[in-house]
PDB file of C-alpha atoms in Angstrom:
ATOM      1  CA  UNK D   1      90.960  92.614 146.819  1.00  0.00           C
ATOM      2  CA  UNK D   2      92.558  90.236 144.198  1.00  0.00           C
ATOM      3  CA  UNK D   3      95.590  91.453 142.260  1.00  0.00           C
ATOM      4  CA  UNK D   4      95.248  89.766 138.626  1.00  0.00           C
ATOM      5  CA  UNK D   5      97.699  90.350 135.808  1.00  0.00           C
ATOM      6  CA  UNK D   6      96.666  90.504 132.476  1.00  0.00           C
ATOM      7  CA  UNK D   7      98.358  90.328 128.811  1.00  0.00           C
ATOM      8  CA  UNK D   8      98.577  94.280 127.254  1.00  0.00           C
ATOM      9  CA  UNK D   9      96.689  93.890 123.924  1.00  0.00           C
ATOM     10  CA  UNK D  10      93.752  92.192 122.658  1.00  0.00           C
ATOM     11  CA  UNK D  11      93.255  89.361 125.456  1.00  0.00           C
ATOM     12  CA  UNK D  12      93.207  91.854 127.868  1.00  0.00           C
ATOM     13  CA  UNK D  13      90.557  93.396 126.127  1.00  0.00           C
ATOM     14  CA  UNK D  14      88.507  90.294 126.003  1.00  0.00           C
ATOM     15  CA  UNK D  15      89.223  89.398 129.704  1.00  0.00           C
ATOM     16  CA  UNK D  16      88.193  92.674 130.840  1.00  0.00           C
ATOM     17  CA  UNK D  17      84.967  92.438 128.784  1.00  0.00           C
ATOM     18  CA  UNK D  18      84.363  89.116 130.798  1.00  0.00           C
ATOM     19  CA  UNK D  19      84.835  90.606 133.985  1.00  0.00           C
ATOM     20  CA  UNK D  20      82.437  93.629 133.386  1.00  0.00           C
ATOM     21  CA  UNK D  21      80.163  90.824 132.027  1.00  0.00           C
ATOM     22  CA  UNK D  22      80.577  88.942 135.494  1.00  0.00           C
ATOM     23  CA  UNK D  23      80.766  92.445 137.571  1.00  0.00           C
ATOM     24  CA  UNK D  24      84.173  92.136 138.805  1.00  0.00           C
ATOM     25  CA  UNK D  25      84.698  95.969 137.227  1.00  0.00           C
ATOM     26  CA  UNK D  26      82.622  98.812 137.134  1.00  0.00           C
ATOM     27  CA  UNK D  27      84.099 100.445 134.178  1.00  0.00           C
ATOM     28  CA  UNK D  28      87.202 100.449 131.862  1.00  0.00           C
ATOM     29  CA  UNK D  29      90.758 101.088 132.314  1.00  0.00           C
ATOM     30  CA  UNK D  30      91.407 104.376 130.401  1.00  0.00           C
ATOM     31  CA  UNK D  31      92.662 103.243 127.243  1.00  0.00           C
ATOM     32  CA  UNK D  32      94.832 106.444 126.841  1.00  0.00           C
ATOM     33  CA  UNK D  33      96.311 105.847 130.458  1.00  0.00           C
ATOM     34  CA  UNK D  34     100.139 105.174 130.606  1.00  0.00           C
ATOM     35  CA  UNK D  35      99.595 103.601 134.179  1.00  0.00           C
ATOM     36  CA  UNK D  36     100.369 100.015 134.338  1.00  0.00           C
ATOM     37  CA  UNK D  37      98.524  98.977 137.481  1.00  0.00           C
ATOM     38  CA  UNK D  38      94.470 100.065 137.390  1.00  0.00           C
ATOM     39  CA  UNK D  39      92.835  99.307 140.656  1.00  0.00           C
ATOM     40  CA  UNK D  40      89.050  99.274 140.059  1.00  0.00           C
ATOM     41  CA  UNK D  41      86.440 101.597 142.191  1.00  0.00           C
ATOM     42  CA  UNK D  42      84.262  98.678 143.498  1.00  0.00           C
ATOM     43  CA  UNK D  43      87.328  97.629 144.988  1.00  0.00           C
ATOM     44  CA  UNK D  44      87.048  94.377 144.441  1.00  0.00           C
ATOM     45  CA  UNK D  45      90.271  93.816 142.099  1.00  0.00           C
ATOM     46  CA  UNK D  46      93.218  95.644 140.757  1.00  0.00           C
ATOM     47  CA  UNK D  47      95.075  94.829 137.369  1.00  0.00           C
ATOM     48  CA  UNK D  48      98.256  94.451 136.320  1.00  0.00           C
ATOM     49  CA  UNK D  49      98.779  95.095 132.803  1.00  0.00           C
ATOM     50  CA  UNK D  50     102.362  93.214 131.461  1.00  0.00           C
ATOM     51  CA  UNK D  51     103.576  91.379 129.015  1.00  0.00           C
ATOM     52  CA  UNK D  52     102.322  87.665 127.852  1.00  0.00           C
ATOM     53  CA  UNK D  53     105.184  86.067 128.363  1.00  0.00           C
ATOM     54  CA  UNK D  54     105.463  88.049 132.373  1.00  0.00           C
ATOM     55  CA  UNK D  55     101.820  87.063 133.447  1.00  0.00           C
ATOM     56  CA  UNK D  56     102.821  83.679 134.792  1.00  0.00           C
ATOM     57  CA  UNK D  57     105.963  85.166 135.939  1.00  0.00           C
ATOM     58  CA  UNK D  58     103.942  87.592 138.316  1.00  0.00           C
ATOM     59  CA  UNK D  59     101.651  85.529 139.230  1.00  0.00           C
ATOM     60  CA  UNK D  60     104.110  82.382 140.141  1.00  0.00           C
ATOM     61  CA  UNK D  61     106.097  84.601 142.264  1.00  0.00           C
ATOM     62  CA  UNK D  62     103.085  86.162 144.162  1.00  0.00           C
ATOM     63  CA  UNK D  63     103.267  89.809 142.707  1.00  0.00           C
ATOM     64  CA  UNK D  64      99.791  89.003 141.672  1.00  0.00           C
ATOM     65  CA  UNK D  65      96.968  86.599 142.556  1.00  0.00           C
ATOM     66  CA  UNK D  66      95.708  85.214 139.718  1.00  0.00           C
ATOM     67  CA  UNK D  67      96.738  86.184 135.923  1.00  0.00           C
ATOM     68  CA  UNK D  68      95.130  84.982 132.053  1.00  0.00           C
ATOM     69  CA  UNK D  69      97.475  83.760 130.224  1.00  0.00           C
ATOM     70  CA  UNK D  70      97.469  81.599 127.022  1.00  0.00           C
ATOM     71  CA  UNK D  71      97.718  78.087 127.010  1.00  0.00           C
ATOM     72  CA  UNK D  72     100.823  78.477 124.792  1.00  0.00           C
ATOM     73  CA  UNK D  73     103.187  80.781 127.345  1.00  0.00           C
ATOM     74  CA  UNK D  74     101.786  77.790 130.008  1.00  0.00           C
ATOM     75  CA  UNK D  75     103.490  74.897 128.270  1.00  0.00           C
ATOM     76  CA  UNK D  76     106.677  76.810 126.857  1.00  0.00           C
ATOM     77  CA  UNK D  77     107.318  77.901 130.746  1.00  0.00           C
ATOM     78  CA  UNK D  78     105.973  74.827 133.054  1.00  0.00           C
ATOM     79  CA  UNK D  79     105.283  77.094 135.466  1.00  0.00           C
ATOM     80  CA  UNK D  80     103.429  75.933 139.155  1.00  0.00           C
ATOM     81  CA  UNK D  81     100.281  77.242 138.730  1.00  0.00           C
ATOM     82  CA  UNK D  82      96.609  76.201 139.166  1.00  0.00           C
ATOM     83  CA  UNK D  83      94.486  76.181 136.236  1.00  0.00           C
ATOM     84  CA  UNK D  84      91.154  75.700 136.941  1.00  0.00           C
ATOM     85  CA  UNK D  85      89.453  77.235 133.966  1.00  0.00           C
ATOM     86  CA  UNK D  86      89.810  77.427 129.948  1.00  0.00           C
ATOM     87  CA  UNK D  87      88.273  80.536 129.230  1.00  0.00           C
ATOM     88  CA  UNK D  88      87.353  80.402 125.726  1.00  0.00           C
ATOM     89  CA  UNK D  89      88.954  83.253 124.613  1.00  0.00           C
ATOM     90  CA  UNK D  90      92.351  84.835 122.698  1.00  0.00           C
ATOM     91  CA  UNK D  91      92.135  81.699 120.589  1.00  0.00           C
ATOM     92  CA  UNK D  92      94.910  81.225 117.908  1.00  0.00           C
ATOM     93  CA  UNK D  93      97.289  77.902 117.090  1.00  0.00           C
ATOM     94  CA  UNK D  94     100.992  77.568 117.421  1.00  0.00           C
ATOM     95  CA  UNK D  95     102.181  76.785 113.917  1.00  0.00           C
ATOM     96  CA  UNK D  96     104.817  75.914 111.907  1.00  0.00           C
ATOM     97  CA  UNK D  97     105.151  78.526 108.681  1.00  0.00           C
ATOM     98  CA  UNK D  98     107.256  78.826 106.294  1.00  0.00           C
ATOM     99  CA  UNK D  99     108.123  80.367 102.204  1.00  0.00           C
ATOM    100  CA  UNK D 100     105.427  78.965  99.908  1.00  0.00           C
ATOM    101  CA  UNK D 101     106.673  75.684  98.847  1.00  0.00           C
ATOM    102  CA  UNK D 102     108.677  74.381 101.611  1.00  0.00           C
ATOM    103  CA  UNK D 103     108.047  71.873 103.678  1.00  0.00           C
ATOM    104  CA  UNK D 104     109.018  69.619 106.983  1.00  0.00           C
ATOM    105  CA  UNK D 105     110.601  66.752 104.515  1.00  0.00           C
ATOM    106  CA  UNK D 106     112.770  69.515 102.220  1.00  0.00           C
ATOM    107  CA  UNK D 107     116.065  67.793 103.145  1.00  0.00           C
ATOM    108  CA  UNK D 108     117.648  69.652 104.875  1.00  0.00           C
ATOM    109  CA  UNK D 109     120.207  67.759 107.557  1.00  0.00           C
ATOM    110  CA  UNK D 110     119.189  70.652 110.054  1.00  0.00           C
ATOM    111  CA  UNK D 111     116.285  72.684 110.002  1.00  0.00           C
ATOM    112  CA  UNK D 112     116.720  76.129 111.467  1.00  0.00           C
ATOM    113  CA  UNK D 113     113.682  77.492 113.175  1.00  0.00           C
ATOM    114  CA  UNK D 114     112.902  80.803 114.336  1.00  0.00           C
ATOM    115  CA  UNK D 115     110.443  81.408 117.301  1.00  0.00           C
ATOM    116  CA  UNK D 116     109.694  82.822 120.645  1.00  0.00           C
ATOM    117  CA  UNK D 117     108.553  79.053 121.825  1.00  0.00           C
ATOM    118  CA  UNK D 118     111.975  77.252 121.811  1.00  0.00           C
ATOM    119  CA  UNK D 119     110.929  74.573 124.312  1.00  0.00           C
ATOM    120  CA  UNK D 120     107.767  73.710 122.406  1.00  0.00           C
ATOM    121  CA  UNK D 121     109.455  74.086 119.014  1.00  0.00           C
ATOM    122  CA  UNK D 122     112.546  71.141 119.693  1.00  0.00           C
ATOM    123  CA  UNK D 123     110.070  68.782 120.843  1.00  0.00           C
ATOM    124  CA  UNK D 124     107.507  69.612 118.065  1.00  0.00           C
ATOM    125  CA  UNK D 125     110.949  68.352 115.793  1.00  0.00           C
ATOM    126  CA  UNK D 126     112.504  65.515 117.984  1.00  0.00           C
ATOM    127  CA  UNK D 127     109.016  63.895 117.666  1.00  0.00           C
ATOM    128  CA  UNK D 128     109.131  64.283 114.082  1.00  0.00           C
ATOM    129  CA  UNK D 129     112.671  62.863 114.230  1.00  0.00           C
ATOM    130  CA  UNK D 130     114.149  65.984 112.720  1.00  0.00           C
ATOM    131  CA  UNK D 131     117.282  67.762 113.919  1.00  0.00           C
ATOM    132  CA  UNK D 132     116.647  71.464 114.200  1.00  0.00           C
ATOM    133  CA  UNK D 133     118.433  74.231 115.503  1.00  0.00           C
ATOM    134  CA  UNK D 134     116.375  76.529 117.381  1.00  0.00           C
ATOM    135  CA  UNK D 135     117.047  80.419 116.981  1.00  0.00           C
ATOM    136  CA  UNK D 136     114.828  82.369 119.663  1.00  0.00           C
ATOM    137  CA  UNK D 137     113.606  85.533 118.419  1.00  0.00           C
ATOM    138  CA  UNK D 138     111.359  88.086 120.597  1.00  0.00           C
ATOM    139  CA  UNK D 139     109.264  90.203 117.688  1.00  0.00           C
ATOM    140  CA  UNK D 140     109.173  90.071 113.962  1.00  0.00           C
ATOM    141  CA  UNK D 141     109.853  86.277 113.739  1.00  0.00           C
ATOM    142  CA  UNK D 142     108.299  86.415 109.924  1.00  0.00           C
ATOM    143  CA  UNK D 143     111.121  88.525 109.022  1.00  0.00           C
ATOM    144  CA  UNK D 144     113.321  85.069 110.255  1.00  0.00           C
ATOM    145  CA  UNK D 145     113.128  83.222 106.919  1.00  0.00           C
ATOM    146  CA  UNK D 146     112.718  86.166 104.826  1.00  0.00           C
ATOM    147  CA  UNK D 147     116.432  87.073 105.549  1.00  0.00           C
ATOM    148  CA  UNK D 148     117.876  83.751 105.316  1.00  0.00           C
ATOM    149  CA  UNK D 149     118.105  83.753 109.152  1.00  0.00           C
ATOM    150  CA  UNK D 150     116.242  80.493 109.485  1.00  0.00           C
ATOM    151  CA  UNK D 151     114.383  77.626 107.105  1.00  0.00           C
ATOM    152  CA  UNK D 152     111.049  78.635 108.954  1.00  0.00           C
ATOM    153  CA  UNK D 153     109.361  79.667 112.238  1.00  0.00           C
ATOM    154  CA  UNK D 154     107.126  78.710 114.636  1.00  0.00           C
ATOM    155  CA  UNK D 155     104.967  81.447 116.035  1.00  0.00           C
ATOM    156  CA  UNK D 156     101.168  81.956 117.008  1.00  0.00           C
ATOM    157  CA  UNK D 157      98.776  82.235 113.996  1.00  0.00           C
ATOM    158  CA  UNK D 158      95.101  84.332 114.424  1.00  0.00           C
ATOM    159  CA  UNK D 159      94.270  85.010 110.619  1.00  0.00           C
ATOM    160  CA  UNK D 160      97.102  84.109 108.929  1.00  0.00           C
ATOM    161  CA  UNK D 161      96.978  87.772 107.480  1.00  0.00           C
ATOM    162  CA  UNK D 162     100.682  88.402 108.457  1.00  0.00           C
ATOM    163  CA  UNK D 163     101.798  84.795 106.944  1.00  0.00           C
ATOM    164  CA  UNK D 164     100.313  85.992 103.747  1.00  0.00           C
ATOM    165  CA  UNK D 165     101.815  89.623 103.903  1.00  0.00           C
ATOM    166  CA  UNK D 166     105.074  88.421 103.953  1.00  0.00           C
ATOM    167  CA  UNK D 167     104.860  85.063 101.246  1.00  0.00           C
ATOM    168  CA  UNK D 168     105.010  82.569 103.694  1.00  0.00           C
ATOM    169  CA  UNK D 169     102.112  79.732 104.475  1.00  0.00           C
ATOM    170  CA  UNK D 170     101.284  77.691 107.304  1.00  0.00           C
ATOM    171  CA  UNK D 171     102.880  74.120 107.110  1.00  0.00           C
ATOM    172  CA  UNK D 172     101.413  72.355 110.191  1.00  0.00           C
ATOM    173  CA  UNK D 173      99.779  72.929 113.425  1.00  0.00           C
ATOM    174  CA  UNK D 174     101.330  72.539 116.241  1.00  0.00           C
ATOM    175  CA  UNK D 175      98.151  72.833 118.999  1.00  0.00           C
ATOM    176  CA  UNK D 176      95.577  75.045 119.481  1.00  0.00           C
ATOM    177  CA  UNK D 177      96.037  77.819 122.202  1.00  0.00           C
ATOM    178  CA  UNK D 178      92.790  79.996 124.365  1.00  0.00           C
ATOM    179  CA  UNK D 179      93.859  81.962 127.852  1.00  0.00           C
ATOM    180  CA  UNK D 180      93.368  80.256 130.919  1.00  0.00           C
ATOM    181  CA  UNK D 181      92.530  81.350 134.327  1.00  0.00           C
ATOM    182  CA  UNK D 182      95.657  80.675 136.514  1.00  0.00           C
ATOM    183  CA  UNK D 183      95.784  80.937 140.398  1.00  0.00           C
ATOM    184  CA  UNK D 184      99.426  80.717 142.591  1.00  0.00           C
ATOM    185  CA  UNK D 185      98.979  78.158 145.511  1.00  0.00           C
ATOM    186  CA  UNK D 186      99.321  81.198 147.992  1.00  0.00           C
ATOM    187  CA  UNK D 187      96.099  83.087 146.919  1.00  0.00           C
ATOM    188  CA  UNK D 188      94.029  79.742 147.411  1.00  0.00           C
ATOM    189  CA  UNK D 189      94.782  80.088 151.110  1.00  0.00           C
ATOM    190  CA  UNK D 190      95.301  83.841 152.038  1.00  0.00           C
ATOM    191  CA  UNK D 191      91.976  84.633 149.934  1.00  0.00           C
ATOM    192  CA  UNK D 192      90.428  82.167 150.341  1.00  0.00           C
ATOM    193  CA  UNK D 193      87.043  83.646 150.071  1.00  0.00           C
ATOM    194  CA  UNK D 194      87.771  86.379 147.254  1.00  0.00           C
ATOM    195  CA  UNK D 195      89.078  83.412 144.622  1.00  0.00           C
ATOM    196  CA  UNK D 196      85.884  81.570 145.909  1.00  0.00           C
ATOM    197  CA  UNK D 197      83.597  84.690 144.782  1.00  0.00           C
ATOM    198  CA  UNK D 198      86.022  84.622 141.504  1.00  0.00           C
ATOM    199  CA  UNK D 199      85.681  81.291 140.513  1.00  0.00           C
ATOM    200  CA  UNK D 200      82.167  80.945 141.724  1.00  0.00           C
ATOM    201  CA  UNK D 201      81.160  84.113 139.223  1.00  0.00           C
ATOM    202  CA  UNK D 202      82.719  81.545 136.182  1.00  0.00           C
ATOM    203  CA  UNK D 203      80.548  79.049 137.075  1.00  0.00           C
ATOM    204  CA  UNK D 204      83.751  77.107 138.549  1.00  0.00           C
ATOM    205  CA  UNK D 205      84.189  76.535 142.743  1.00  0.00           C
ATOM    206  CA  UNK D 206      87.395  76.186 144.441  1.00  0.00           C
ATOM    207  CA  UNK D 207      86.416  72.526 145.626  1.00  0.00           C
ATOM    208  CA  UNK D 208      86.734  71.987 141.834  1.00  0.00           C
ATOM    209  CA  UNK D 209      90.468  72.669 141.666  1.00  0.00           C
TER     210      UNK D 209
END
């Protein structure tokens, strides 16, 4: 049986419709469930159901075999995993956003930027040869600049619905993000055959990693 952790929220609602598509699970966790682990009848996997920003995190340490996560949480953490496979889903872009009418060349001497991607965020700026201050936030970040807590933010954008909510606009894009398929190094050897069977059912085989 594989263990894989999965995002709480909408991805894990599209990578569960994958794996029914791909008869990994017989059915659906109960949505109503408060039970955070969900170990499928057929017995051929059991879920973990965590945070984004933990998948990696569970996966890297071995609490779990394999995990989809977005490309995003992979670059922020540079974590030692195995990614054999984009899966074309959870897309958004990592932008920077701001109040209508400001921009990267405002003047200020130090730009102070709100977001949950601080790694990704101070070299988005030191490439751009602008000093910035990075202030990490966990929720809300749109509420950042509303406040006067920072010049602007840089957080994931789907929509753009909450941008516009709130008065601010998207400035510039910082890359595109879609959930990959992530393996530790431990689960290629100790099921071997099981992540086979898994990456075999997305069209991908383990001598491809």
């Amino acid at each position: 049986m594989l263990t894989l952790a999965l995002p709480k929220g909408r991805l894990a609602e599209e990578s569960i419709e994958l794996m029914l598509e791909r008869g990994w699970l017989s059915g659906r966790p109960d949505p109503d469930s408060k039970e955070l682990i969900y170990k499928d009848p057929k017995g051929k996997v059991r879920i973990l159901l965590v945070r984004s920003q933990d998948v990696a995190t569970y996966v890297e340490q071995n609490s779990a075999d394999a995990g989809i996560v977005g490309w995003d949480v992979l670059l922020e953490g540079g974590y030692d995993l195995l990614l054999p496979l984009d899966l074309s889903i959870g897309k958004c872009r990592l932008s920077v956003a701001g109040p209508k009418g400001w921009s990267l060349s405002s003047g200020e001497r130090k730009v102070r930027v709100a977001t949950k991607y601080p790694n990704i965020a101070k070299d988005f700026f030191l490439k751009k040869g602008i000093n910035c201050e990075v202030i990490k936030l966990y929720g809300s970040i749109e509420l950042a600049p509303l406040v006067g807590l920072s010049d602007c933010i840089v957080d994931l954008v789907s929509t753009g619905g909450t941008l516009r909510a709130n008065n601010l606009e998207e400035i510039e894009i910082i890359m595109e993000s879609t959930a990959r398929l992530v393996f530790n190094r431990s689960a290629l050897y100790t099921k071997r055959v099981e992540v086979g069977e898994f990456l075999e059912s997305f069209a991908l085989t383990e001598k491809q990693l």
